[in-house]
Short mmCIF file of C-alpha atoms in Angstrom, two decimals:
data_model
loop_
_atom_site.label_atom_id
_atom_site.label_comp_id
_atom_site.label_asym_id
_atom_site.label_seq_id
_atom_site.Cartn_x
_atom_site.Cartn_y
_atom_site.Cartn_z
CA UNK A 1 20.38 -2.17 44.36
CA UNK A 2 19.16 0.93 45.70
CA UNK A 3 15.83 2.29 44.73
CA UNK A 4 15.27 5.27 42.71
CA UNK A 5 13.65 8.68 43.69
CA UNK A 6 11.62 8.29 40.76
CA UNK A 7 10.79 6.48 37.61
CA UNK A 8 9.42 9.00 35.04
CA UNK A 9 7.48 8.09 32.12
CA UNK A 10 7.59 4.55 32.93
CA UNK A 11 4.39 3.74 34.90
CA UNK A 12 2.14 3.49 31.78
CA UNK A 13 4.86 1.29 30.13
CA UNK A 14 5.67 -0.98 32.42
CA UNK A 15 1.95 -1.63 33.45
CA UNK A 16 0.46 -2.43 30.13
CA UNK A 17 1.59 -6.11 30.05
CA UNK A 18 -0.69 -6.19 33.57
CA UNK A 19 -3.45 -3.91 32.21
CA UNK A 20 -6.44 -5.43 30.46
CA UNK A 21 -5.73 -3.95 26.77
CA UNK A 22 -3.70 -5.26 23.65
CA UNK A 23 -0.20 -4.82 25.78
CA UNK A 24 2.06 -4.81 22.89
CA UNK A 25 0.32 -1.24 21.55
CA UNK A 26 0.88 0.15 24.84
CA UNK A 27 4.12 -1.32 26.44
CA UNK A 28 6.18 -1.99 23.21
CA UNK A 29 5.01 -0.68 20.24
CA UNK A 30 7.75 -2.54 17.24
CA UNK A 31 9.43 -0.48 14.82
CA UNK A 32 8.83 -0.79 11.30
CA UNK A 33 11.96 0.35 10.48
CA UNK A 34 13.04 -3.03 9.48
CA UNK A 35 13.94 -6.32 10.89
CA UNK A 36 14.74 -6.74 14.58
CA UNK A 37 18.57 -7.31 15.40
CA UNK A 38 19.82 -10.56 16.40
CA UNK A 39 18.62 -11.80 19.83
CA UNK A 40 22.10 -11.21 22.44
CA UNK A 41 22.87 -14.68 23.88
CA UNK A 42 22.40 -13.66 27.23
CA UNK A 43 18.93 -12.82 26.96
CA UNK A 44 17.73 -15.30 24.90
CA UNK A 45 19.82 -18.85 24.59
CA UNK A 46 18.71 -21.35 27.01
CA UNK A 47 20.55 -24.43 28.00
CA UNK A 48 18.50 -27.37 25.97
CA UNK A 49 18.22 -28.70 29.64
CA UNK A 50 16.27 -26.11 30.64
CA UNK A 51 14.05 -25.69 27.64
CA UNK A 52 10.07 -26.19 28.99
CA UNK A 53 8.34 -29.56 27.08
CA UNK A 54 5.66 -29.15 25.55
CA UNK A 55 2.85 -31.28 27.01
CA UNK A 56 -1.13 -32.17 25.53
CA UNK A 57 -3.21 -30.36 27.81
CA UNK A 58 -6.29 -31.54 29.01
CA UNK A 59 -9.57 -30.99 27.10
CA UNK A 60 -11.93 -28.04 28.42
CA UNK A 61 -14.27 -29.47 25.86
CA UNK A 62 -16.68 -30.20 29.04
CA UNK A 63 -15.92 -28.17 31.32
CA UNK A 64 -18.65 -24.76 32.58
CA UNK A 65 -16.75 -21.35 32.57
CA UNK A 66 -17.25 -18.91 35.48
CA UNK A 67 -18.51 -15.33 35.18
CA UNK A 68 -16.87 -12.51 36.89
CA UNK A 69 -18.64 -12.60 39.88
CA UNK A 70 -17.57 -16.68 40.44
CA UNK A 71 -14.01 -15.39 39.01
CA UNK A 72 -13.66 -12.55 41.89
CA UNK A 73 -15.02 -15.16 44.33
CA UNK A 74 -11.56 -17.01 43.61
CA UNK A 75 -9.26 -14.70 43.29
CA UNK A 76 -6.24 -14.41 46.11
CA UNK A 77 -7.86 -12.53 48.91
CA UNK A 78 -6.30 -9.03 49.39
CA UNK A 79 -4.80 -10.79 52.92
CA UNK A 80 -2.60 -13.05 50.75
CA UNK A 81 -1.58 -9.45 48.97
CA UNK A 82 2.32 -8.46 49.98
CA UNK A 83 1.86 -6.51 53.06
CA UNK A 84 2.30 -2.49 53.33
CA UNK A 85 1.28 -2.71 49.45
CA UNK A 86 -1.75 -0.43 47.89
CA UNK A 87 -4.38 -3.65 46.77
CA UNK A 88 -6.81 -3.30 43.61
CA UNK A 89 -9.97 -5.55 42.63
CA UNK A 90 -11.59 -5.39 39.46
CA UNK A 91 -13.91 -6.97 37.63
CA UNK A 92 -15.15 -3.97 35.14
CA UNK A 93 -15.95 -5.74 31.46
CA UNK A 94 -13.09 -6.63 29.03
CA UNK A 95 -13.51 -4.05 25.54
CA UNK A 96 -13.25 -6.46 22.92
CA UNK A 97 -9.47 -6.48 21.66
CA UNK A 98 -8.53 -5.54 18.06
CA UNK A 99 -6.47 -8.40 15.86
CA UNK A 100 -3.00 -7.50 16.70
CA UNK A 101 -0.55 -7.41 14.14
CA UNK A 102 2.79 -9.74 13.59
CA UNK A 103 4.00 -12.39 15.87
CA UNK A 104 5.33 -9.87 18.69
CA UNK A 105 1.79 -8.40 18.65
CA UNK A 106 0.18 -11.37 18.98
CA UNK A 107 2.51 -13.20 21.36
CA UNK A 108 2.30 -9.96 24.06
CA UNK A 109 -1.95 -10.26 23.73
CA UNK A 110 -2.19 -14.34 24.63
CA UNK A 111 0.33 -13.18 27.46
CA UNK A 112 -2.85 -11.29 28.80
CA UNK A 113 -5.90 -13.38 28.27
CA UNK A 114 -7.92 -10.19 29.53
CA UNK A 115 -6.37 -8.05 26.51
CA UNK A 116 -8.94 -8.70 24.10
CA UNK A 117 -7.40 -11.19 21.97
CA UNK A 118 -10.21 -13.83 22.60
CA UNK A 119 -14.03 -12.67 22.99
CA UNK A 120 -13.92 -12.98 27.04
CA UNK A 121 -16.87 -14.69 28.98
CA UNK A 122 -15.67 -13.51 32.39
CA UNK A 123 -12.91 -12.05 34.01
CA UNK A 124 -11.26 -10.41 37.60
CA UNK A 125 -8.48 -9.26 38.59
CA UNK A 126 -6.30 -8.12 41.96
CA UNK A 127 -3.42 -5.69 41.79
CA UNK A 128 -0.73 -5.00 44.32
CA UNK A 129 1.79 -1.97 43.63
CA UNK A 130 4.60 -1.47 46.23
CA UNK A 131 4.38 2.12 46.92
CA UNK A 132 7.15 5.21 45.79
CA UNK A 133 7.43 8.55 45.90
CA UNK A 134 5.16 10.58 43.31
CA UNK A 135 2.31 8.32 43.04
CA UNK A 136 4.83 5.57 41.47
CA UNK A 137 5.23 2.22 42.05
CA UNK A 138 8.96 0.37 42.77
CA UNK A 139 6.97 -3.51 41.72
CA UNK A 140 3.08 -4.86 41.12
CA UNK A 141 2.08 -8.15 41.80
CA UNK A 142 -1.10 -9.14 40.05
CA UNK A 143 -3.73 -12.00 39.27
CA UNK A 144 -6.42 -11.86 36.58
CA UNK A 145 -8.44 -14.76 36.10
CA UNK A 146 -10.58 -15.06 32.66
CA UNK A 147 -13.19 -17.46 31.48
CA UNK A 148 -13.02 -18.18 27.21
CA UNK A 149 -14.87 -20.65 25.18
CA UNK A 150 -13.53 -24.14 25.70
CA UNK A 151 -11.66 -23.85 21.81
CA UNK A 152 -10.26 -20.51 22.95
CA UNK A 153 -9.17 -21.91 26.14
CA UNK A 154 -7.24 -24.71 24.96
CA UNK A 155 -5.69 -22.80 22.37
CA UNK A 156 -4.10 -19.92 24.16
CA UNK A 157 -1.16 -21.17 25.58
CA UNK A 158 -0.10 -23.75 22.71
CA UNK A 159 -0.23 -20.76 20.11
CA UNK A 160 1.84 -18.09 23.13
CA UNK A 161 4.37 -20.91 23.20
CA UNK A 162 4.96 -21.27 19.62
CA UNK A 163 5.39 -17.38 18.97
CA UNK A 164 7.84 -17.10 21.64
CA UNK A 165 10.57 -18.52 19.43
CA UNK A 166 9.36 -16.31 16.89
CA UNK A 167 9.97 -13.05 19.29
CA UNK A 168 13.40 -13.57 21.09
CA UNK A 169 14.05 -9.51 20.53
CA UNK A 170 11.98 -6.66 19.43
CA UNK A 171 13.15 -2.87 19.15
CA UNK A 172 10.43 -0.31 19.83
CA UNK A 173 9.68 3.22 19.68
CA UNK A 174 6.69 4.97 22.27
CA UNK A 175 6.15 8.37 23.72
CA UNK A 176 9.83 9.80 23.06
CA UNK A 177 11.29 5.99 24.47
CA UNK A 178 13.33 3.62 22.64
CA UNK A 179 14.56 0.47 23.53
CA UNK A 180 14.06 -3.53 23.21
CA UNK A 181 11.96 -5.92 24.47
CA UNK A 182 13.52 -9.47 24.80
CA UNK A 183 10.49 -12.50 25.32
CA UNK A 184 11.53 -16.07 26.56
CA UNK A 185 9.44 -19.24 27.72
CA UNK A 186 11.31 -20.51 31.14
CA UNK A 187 11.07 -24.33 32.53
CA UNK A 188 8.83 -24.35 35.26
CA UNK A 189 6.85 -27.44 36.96
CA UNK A 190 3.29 -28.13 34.90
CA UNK A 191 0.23 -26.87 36.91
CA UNK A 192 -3.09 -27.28 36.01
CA UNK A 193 -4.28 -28.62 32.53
CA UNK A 194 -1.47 -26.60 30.85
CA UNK A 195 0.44 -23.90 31.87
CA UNK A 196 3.85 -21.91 30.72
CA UNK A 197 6.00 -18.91 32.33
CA UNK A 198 7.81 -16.52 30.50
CA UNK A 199 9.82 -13.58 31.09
CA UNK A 200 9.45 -10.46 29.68
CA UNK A 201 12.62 -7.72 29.75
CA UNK A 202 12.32 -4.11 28.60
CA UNK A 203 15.92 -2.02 28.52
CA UNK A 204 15.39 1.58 27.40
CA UNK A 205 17.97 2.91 25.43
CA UNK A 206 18.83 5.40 28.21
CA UNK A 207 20.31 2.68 30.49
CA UNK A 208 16.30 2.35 32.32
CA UNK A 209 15.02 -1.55 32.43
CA UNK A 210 12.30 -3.57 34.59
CA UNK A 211 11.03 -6.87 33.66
CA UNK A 212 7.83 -9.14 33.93
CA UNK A 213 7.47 -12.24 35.36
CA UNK A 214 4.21 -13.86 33.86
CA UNK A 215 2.80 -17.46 35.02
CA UNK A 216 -0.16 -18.78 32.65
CA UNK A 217 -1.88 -21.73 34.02
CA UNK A 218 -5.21 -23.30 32.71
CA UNK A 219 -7.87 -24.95 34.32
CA UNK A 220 -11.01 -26.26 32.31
CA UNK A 221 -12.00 -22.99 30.67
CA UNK A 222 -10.24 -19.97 33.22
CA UNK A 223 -6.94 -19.04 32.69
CA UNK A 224 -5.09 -18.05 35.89
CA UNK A 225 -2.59 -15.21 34.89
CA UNK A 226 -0.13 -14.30 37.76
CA UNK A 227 2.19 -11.43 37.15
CA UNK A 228 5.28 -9.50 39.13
CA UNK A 229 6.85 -6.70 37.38
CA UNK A 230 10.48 -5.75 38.94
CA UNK A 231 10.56 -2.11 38.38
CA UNK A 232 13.53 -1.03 40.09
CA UNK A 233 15.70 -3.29 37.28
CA UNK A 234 15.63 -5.37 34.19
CA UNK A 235 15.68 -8.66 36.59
CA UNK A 236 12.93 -10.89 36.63
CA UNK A 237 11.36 -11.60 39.82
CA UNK A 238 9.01 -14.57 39.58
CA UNK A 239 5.89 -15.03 41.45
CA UNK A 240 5.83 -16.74 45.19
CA UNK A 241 5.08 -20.37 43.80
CA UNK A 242 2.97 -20.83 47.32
CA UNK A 243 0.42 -17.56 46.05
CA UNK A 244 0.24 -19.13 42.19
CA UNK A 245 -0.59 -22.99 43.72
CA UNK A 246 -3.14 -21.16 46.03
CA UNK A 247 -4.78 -19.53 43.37
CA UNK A 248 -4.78 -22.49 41.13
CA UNK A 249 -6.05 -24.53 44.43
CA UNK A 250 -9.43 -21.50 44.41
CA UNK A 251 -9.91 -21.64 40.71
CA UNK A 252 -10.05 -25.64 40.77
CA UNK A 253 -12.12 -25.80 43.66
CA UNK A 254 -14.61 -23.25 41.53
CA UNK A 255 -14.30 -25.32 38.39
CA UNK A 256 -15.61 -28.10 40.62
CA UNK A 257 -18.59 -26.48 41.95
CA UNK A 258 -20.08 -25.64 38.42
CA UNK A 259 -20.17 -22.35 37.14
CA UNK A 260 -22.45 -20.90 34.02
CA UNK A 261 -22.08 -23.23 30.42
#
């Protein structure tokens, strides 16, 4: 697919499931017009052979968490970052979220373990945008890595997983767009303690889409988030599964050599 000269209006959209704030304000907010249409079969029925098992994960109970400076110490180097592409580290503090409201609110927050929706200990993050015209971007590739309490920690991704039943489809309304936002949990190999990936499609009413690819994995008390947003299309594009096991590989090797607790 060819790429577009432009993509107005959506670089604030289609970032805020990346960005460090409550994403579901930003990127969808739902309309309270009343109750979300039925999910289309395409986008959200998955063959029962495909459907991710839940697992126990491993208590953090023990385990130290790391502060930002540890965090950025094991974060992808910019090297590993897709090559020709404009690279971004930060580690500026997390603003403590706001309690999001409903199940699609909720869901899109534990997505992002930076948003907020836990009181964060520690947390970095690298960004990658593939350059376009006007100061746009045609993808971003990004890792944040967060350190919660051990309760918070363990919790995350068992409550993200149950709400994503809960959130097949959701219409919303922001800055003159409309459109829906379709949510589902995708089988992938376990890493780490626990871990889940789950796609994320947004199709604009005006025939616009992109999508986000998001891969949670914990270890201990850090969550590893690893992120590509397709902006050219409402197709997923998933994460290079040797960058997420490298980062997973930095993070463990940190967990092992102590951290603050």
């Amino acid at each position: 697919m060819a790429r577009p000269r432009t993509r107005p209006s959506l670089g604030l959209l289609a970032a805020a499931l990346l960005a460090t704030t409550t994403a579901c304000s930003k990127a969808a907010e739902v309309s309270t017009a009343g109750p979300a249409p039925a999910p289309p079969t395409t986008a959200t029925t998955a063959d029962s052979a495909t459907k991710p098992t839940p697992t126990a994960p491993a208590s953090p109970r023990t385990a130290p968490y790391l502060s930002s400076d540890e965090l950025k110490r094991a974060l992808l180097p910019k090297m590993d970052m897709p090559e020709s592409w404009t690279t971004y580290v930060d580690t500026d503090p997390v603003p403590e979220g706001k309690d999001a409201a409903g199940d699609c609110a909720r869901l899109t927050a534990m997505l992002n373990p930076s948003s907020g929706v836990f009181p964060v200990k520690g947390a970095a993050s690298i960004t990658a945008r593939d350059p376009a015209p006007g100061g746009k971007s045609y993808a971003i590739f990004g890792v944040t890595l967060t350190s919660l309490t051990p309760g918070d920690a363990e919790g995350l991704i068992l409550k993200a997983r149950e709400l994503v039943p809960r959130c097949p489809t959701e219409r919303f309304s922001q800055e003159g767009l409309t459109g829906r936002l379709t949510t589902r949990e995708i089988a992938d190999p376990k890493l780490g303690d626990a871990s889940m990936t789950a796609e994320v499609v947004t199709r604009l009413d005006n025939g616009q889409g992109w999508a986000h690819s998001i891969v949670l994995i914990r270890v201990g008390t850090t969550l590893i988030r690893v992120t590509h947003v397709n902006l050219t299309e409402p197709t997923p594009h998933h994460p290079d599964e040797s960058l997420v096991r490298k980062q997973l590989d930095q993070v463990t090797a940190a967990m092992r050599a102590g951290g603050t607790g």
